[in-house]
mmCIF file of C-alpha atoms in Angstrom:
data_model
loop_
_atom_site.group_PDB
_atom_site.id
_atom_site.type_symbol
_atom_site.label_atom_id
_atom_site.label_comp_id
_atom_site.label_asym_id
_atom_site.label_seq_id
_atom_site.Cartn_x
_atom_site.Cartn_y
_atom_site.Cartn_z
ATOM 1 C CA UNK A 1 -33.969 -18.027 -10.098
ATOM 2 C CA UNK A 2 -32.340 -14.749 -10.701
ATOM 3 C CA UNK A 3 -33.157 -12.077 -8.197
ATOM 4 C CA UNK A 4 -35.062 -8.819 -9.515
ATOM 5 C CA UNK A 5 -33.587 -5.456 -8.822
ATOM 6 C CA UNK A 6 -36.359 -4.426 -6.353
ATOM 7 C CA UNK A 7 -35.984 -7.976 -4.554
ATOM 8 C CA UNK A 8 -32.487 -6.724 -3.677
ATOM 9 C CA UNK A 9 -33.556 -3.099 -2.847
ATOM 10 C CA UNK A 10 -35.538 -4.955 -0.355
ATOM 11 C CA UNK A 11 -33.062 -6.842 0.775
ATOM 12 C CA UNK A 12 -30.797 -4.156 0.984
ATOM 13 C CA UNK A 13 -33.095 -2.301 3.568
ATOM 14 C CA UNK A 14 -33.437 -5.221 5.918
ATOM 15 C CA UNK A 15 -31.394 -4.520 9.206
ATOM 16 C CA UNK A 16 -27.269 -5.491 9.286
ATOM 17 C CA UNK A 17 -27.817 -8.864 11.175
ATOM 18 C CA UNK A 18 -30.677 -10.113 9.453
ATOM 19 C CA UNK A 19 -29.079 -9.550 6.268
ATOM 20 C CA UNK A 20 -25.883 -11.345 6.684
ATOM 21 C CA UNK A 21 -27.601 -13.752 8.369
ATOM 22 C CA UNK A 22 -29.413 -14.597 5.270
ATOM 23 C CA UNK A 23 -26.154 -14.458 3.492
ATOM 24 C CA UNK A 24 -24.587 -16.645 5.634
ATOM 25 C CA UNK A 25 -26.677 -19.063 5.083
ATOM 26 C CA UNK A 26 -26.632 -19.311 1.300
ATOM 27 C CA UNK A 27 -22.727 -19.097 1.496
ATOM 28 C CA UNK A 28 -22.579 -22.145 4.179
ATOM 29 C CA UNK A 29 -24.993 -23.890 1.515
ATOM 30 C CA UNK A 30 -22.778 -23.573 -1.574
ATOM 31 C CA UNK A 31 -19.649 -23.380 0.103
ATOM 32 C CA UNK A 32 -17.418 -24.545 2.658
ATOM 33 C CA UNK A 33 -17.114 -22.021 4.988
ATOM 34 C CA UNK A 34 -14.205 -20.858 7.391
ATOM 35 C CA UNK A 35 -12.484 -21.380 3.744
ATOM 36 C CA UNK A 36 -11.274 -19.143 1.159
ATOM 37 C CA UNK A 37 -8.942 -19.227 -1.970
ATOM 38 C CA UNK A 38 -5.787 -17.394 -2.421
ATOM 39 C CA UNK A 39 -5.182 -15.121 -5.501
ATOM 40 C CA UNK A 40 -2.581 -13.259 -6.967
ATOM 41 C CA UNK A 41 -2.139 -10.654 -9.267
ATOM 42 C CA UNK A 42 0.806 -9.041 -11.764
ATOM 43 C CA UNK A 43 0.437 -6.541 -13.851
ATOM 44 C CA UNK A 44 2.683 -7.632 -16.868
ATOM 45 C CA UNK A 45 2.417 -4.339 -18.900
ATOM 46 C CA UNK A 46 1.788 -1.322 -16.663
ATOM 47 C CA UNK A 47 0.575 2.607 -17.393
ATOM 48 C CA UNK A 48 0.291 5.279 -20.314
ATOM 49 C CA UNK A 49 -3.365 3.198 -20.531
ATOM 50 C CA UNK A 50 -5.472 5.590 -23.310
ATOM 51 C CA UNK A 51 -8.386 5.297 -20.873
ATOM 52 C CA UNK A 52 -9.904 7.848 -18.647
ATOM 53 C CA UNK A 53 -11.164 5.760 -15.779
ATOM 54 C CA UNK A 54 -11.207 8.487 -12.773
ATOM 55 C CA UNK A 55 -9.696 5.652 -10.266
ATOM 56 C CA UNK A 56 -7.020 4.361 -12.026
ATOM 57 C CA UNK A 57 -3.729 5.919 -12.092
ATOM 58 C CA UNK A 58 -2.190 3.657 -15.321
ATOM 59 C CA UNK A 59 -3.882 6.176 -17.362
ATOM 60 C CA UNK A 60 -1.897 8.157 -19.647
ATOM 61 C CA UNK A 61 -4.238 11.218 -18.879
ATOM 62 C CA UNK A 62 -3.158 11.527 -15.321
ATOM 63 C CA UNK A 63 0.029 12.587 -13.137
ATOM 64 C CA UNK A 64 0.417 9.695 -10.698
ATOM 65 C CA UNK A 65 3.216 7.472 -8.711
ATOM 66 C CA UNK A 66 2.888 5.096 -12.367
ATOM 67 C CA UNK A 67 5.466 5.133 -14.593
ATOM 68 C CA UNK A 68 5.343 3.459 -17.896
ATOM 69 C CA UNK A 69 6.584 0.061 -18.213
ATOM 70 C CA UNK A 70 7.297 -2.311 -20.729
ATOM 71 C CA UNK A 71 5.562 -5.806 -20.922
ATOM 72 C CA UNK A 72 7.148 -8.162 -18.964
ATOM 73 C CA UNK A 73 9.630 -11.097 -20.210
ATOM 74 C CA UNK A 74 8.068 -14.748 -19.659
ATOM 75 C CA UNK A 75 11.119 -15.920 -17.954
ATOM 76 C CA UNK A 76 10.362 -12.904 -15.256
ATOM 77 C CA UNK A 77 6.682 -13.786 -15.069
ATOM 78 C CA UNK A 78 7.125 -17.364 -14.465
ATOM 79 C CA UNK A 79 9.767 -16.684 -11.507
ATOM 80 C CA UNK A 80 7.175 -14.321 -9.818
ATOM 81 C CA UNK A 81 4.192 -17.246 -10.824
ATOM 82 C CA UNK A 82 6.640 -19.798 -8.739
ATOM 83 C CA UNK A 83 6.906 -17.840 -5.784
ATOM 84 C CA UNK A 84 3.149 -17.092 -5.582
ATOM 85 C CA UNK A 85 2.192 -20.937 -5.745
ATOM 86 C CA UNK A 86 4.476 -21.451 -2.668
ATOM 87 C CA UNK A 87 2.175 -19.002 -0.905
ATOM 88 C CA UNK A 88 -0.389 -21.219 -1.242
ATOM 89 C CA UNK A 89 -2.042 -19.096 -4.606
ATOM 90 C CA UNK A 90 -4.184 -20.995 -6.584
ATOM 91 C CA UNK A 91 -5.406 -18.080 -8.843
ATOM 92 C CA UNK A 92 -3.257 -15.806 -10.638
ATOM 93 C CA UNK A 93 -4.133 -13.002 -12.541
ATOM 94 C CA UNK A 94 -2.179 -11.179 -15.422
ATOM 95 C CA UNK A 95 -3.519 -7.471 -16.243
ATOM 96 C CA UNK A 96 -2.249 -5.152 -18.726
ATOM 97 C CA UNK A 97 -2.680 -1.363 -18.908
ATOM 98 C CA UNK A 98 -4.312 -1.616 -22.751
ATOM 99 C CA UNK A 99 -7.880 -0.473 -24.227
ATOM 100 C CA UNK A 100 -8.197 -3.062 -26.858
ATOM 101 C CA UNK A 101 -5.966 -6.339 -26.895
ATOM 102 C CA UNK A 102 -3.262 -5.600 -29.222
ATOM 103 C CA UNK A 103 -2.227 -7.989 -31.957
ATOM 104 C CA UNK A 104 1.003 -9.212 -33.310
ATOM 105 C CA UNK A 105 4.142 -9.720 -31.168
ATOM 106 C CA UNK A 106 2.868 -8.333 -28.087
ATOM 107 C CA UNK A 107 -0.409 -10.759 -28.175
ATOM 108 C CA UNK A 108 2.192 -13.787 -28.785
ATOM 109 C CA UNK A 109 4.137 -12.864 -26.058
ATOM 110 C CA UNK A 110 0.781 -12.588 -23.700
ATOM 111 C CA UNK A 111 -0.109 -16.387 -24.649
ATOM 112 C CA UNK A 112 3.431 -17.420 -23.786
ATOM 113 C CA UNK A 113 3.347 -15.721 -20.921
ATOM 114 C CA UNK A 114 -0.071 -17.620 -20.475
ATOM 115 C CA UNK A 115 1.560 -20.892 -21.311
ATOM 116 C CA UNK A 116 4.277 -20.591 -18.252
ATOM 117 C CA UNK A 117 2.143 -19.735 -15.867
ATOM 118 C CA UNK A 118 -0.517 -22.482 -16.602
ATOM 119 C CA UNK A 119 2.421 -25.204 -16.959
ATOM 120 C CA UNK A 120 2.755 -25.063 -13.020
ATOM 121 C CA UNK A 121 -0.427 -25.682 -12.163
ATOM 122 C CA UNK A 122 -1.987 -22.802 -11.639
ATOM 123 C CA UNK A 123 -5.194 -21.066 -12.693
ATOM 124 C CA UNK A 124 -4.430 -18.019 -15.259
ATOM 125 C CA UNK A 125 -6.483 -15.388 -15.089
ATOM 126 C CA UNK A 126 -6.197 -12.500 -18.121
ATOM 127 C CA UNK A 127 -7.146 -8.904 -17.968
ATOM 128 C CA UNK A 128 -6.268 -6.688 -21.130
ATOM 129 C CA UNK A 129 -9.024 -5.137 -21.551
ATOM 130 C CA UNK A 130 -11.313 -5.512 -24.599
ATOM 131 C CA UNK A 131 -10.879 -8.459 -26.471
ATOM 132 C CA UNK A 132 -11.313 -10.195 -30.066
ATOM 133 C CA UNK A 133 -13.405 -13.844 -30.063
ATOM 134 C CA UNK A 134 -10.462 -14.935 -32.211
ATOM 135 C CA UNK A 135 -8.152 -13.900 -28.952
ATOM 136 C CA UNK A 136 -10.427 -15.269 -26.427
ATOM 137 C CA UNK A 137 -10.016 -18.897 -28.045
ATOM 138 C CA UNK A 138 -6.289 -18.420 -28.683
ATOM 139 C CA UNK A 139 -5.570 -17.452 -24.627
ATOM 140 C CA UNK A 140 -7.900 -20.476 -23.992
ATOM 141 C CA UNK A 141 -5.401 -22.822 -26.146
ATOM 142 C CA UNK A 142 -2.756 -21.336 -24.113
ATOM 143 C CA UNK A 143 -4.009 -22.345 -20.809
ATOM 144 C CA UNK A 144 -6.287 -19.343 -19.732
ATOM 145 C CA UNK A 145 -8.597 -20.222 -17.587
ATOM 146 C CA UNK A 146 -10.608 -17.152 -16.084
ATOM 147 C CA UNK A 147 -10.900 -13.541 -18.255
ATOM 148 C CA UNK A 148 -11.476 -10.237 -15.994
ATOM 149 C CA UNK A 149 -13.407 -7.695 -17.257
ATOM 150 C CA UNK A 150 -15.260 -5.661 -14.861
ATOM 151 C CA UNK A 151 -18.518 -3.342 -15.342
ATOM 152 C CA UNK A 152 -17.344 -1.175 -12.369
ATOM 153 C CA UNK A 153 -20.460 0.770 -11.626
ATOM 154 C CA UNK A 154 -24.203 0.731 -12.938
ATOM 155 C CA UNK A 155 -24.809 2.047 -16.681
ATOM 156 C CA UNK A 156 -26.133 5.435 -15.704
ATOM 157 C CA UNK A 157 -22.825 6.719 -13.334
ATOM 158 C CA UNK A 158 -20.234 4.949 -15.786
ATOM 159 C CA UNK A 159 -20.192 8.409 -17.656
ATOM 160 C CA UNK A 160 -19.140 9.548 -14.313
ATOM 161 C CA UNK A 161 -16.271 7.697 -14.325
ATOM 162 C CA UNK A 162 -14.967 7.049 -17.996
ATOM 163 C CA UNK A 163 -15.534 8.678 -21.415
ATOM 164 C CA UNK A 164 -12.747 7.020 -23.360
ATOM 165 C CA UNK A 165 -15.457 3.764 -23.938
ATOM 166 C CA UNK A 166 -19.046 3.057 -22.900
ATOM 167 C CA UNK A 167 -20.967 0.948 -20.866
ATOM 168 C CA UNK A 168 -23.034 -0.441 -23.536
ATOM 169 C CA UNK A 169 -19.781 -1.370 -25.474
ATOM 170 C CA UNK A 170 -18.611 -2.768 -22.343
ATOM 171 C CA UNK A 171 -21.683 -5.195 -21.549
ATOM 172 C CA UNK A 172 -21.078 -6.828 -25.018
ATOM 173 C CA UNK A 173 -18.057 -7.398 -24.946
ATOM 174 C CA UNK A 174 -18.800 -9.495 -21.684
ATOM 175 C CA UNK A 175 -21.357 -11.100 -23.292
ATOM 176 C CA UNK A 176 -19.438 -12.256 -25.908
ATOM 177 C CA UNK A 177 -17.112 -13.771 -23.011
ATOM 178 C CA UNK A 178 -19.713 -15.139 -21.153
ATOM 179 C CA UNK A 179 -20.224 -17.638 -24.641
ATOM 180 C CA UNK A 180 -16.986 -18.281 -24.797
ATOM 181 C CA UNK A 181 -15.572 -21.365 -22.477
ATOM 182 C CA UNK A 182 -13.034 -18.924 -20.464
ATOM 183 C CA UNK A 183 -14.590 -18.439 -16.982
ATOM 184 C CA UNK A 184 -15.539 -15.075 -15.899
ATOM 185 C CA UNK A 185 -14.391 -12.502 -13.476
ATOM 186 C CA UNK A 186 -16.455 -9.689 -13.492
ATOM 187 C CA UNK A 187 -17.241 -7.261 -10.466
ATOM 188 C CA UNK A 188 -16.932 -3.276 -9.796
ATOM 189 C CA UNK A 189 -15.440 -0.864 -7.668
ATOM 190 C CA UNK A 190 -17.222 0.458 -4.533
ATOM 191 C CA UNK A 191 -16.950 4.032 -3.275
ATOM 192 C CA UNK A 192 -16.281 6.350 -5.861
ATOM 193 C CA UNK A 193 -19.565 9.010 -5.175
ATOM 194 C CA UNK A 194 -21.999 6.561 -6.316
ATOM 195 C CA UNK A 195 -25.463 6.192 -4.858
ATOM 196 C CA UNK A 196 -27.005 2.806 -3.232
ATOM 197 C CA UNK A 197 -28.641 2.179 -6.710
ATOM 198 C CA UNK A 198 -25.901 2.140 -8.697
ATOM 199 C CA UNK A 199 -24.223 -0.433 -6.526
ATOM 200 C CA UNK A 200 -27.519 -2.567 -6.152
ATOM 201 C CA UNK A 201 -27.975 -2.222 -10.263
ATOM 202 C CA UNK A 202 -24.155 -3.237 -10.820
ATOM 203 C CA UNK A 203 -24.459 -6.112 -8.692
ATOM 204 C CA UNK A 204 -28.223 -7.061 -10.676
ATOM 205 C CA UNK A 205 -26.489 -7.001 -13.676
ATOM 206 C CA UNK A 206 -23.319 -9.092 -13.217
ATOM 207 C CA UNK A 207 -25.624 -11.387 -11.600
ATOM 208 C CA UNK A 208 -28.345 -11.708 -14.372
ATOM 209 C CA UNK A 209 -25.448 -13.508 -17.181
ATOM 210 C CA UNK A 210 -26.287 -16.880 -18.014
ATOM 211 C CA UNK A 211 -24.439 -18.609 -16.263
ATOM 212 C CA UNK A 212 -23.497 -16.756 -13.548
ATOM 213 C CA UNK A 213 -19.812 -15.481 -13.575
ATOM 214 C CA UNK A 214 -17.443 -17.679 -11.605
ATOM 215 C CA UNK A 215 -16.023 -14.988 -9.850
ATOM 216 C CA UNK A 216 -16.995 -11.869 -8.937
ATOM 217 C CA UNK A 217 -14.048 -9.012 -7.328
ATOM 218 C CA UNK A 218 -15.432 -6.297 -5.144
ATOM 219 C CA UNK A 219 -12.858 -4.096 -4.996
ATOM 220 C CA UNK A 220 -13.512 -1.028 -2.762
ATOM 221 C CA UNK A 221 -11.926 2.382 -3.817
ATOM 222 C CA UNK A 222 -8.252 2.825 -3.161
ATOM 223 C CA UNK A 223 -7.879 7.153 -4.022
ATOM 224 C CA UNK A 224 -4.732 7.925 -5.644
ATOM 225 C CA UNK A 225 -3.162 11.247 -5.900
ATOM 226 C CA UNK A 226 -3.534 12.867 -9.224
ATOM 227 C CA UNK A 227 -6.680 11.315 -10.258
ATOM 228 C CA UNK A 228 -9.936 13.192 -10.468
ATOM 229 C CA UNK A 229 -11.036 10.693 -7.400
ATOM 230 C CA UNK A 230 -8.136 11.629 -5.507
ATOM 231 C CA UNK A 231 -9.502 12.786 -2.711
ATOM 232 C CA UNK A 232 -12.931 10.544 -2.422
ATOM 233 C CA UNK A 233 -13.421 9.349 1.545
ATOM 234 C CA UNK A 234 -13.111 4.987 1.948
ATOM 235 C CA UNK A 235 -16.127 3.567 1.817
ATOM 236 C CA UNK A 236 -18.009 2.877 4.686
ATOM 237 C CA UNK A 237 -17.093 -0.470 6.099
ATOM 238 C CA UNK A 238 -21.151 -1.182 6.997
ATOM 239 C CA UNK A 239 -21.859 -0.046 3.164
ATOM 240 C CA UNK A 240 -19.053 -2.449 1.910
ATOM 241 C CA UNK A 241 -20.315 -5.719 3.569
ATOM 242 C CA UNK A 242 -24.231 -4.908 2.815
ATOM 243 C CA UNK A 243 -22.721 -5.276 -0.443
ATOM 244 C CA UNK A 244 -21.018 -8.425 -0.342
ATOM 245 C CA UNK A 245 -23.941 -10.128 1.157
ATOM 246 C CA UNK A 246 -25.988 -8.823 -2.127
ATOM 247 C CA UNK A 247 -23.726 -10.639 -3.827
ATOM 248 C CA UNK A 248 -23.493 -13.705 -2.300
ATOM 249 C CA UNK A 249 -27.166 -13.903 -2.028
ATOM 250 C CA UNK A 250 -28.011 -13.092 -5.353
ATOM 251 C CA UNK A 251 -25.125 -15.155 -6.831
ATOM 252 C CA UNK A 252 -24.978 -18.584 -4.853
ATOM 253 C CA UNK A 253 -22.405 -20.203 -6.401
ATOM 254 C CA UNK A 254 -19.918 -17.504 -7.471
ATOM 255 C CA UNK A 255 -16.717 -16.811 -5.879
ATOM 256 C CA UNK A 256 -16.840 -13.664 -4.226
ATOM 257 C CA UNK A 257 -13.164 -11.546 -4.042
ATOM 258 C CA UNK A 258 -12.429 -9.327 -1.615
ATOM 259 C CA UNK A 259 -10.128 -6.937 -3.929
ATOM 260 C CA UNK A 260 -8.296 -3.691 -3.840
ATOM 261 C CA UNK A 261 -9.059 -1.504 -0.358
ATOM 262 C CA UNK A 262 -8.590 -4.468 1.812
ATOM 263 C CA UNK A 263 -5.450 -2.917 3.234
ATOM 264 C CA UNK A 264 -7.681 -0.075 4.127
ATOM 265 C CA UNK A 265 -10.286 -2.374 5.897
ATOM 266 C CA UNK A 266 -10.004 -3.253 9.590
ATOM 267 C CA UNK A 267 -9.745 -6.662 10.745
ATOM 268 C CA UNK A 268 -13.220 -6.342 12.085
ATOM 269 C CA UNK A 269 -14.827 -5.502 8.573
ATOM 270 C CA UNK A 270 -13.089 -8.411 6.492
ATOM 271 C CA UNK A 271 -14.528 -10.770 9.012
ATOM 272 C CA UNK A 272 -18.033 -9.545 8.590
ATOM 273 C CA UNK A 273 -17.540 -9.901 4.445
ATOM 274 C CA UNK A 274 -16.222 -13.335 4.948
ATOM 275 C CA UNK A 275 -18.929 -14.322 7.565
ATOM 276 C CA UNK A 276 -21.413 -12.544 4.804
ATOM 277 C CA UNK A 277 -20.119 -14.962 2.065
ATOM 278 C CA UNK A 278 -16.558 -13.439 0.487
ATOM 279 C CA UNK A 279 -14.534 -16.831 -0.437
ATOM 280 C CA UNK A 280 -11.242 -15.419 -1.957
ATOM 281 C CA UNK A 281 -8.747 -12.496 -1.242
ATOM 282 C CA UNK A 282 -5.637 -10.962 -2.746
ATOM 283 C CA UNK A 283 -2.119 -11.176 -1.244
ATOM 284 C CA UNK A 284 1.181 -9.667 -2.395
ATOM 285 C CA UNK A 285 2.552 -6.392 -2.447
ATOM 286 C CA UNK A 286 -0.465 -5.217 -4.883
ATOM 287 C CA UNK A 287 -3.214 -5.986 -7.114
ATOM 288 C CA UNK A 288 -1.617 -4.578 -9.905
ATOM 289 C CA UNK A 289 -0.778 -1.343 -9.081
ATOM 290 C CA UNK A 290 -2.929 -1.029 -5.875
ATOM 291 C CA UNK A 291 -1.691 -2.283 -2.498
ATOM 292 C CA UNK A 292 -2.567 -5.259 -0.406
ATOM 293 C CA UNK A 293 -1.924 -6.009 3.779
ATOM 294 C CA UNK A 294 1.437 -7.773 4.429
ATOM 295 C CA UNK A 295 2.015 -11.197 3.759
ATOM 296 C CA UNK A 296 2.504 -11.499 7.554
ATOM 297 C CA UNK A 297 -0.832 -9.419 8.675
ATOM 298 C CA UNK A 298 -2.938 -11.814 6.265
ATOM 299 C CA UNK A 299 -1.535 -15.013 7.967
ATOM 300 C CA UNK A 300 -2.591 -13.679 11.380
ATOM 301 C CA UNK A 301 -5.848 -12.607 10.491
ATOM 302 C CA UNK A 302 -6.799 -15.896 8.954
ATOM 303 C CA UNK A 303 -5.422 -17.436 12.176
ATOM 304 C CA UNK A 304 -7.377 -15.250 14.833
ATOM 305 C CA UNK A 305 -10.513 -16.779 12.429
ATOM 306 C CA UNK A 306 -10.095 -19.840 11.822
ATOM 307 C CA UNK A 307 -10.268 -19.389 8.299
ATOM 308 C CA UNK A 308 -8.107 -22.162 6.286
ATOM 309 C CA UNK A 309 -7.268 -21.655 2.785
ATOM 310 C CA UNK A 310 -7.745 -24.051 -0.496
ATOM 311 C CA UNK A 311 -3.906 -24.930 -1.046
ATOM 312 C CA UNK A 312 -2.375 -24.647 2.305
ATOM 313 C CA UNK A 313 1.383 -24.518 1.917
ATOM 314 C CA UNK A 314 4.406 -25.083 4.443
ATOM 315 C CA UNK A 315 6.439 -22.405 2.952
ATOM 316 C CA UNK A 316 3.549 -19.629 3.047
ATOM 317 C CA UNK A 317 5.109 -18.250 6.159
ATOM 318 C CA UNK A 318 8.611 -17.326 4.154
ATOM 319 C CA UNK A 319 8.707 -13.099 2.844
ATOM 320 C CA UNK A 320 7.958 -12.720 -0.423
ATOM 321 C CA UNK A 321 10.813 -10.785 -2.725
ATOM 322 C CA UNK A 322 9.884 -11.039 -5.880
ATOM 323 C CA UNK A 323 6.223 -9.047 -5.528
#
């Protein structure tokens, strides 16, 4: 049964221990734990996004370290896709700096971009931004497996945030997803000035589609220079895993991300999120256009826990070159 929204105010308000105790618990339940997938992410067609969104800095309304690139060549995508799988990846995701899902060439190019990927085994995961039901079933066809397409915050600070688009359009759209047979990714970003309540109502409502997404990315604030959040403080590390044993408690079965900011986060902190239920990370030189810890920091960390991963590979310890 779904958890209410007061049901996790009160959980929220129980002391640290207690409550990622009880997270624990439902993780070691669902999961096996001391275990955690891999995931990878390109962005394929990066900046001069129309959207506003005050964290990111692909958007064309906004002086930042992003140029405007071109969307990638398959070829290109499927040598950085056969590198990532010999890091022991079993999730990759493709993201593109659009509002709406374009059509014609660029589309066809997206599915056989799609098609490479998936023909090596792994999992494709798609984020374009808003999409047509007529798209969703021709990426499926192609071998998409997973669609992202996060809420970010609660309905009443999205305004906050972004103008370009609402939150109401946004909820459809991922409820029209959530019928489709692509699984779902669909989390928010942490730390960007808003209060408890809008985290515990973001979490509430990811949590209350039928089914339950499969995955769920927490991604904490990473502030980049030249966008109005800029100069926001991290998010408190105490704040951050409160959150992520919400999540795992009010979605059992999901697979919980730790996203962008984990470069930011102490060694000490990701082991509390992963003791508190978070079952997948990022590694590479970015999630997208964010940054994530070296290749080499992420090995030794998962060492000192004794934290194995889904696909272990013999080659994981090699540098990457292609990220």
């Amino acid at each position: 049964m779904n958890l209410s929204l007061a049901e996790l105010q009160n959980l929220y308000q129980l002391p640290f221990n207690e409550l990622i105790r009880q997270a624990h618990d439902v993780y070691k339940h669902h999961h096996p734990v001391n275990t955690i997938h891999l995931c990878g992410a390109l962005s394929i067609k990066t900046g001069n996004c129309p959207e506003d969104c005050a964290y990111c800095p692909q958007s064309v309304h906004y002086k930042t370290y992003v140029t405007k690139e071109s969307l990638l060549d398959p070829d290109h995508v499927l040598k950085i896709a056969l590198y990532a799988k010999t890091l022991g990846i079993t999730h990759f995701c493709l993201g593109a700096a659009w509002s709406y899902v374009p059509k014609g060439s660029a589309f066809q190019k997206v599915l056989e971009i799609v098609k490479k990927v998936h023909s090596i085994g792994l999992q494709v995961c798609c984020s374009l931004g808003s999409i047509s039901e007529e798209q969703v079933q021709a990426l499926l066809e192609a071998g998409c497996t997973t669609y992202n397409y996060n809420l970010d915050t609660s309905p009443e600070f999205y305004p906050n945030i972004i103008t370009t688009r609402t939150f109401e359009s946004r909820y459809q759209t991922l409820q029209m997803l959530r019928k489709s047979k692509l699984n779902i990714s669909c989390g928010g970003i942490l730390g960007m000035g808003e209060s408890i309540l809008d985290r515990l109502k973001l979490i509430y409502l990811i949590s209350q589609l039928s089914p339950q997404p499969e995955m769920v990315p927490l991604n904490a604030l990473v502030a980049i220079e030249g966008t109005p959040l800029g100069k926001q403080s991290f998010i408190d590390s105490f704040e951050y895993v409160r959150i992520v044993a919400l999540a795992r408690i009010a979605m059992p079965q999901t697979i919980l991300a730790m996203a962008a900011g984990r470069h930011q986060m102490s060694l000490e902190t990701q082991a509390l999120a992963f003791f508190s239920g978070a079952n997948a990370i990022y590694i590479g030189e970015r999630i997208l256009t964010t940054p994530t810890p070296d290749l080499n920091a992420d090995l030794n960390m998962l060492a000192k826990l004794g934290i194995n991963t889904y696909e272990n590979n013999t080659d994981i310890r090699q540098r990457y070159e292609y990220w």
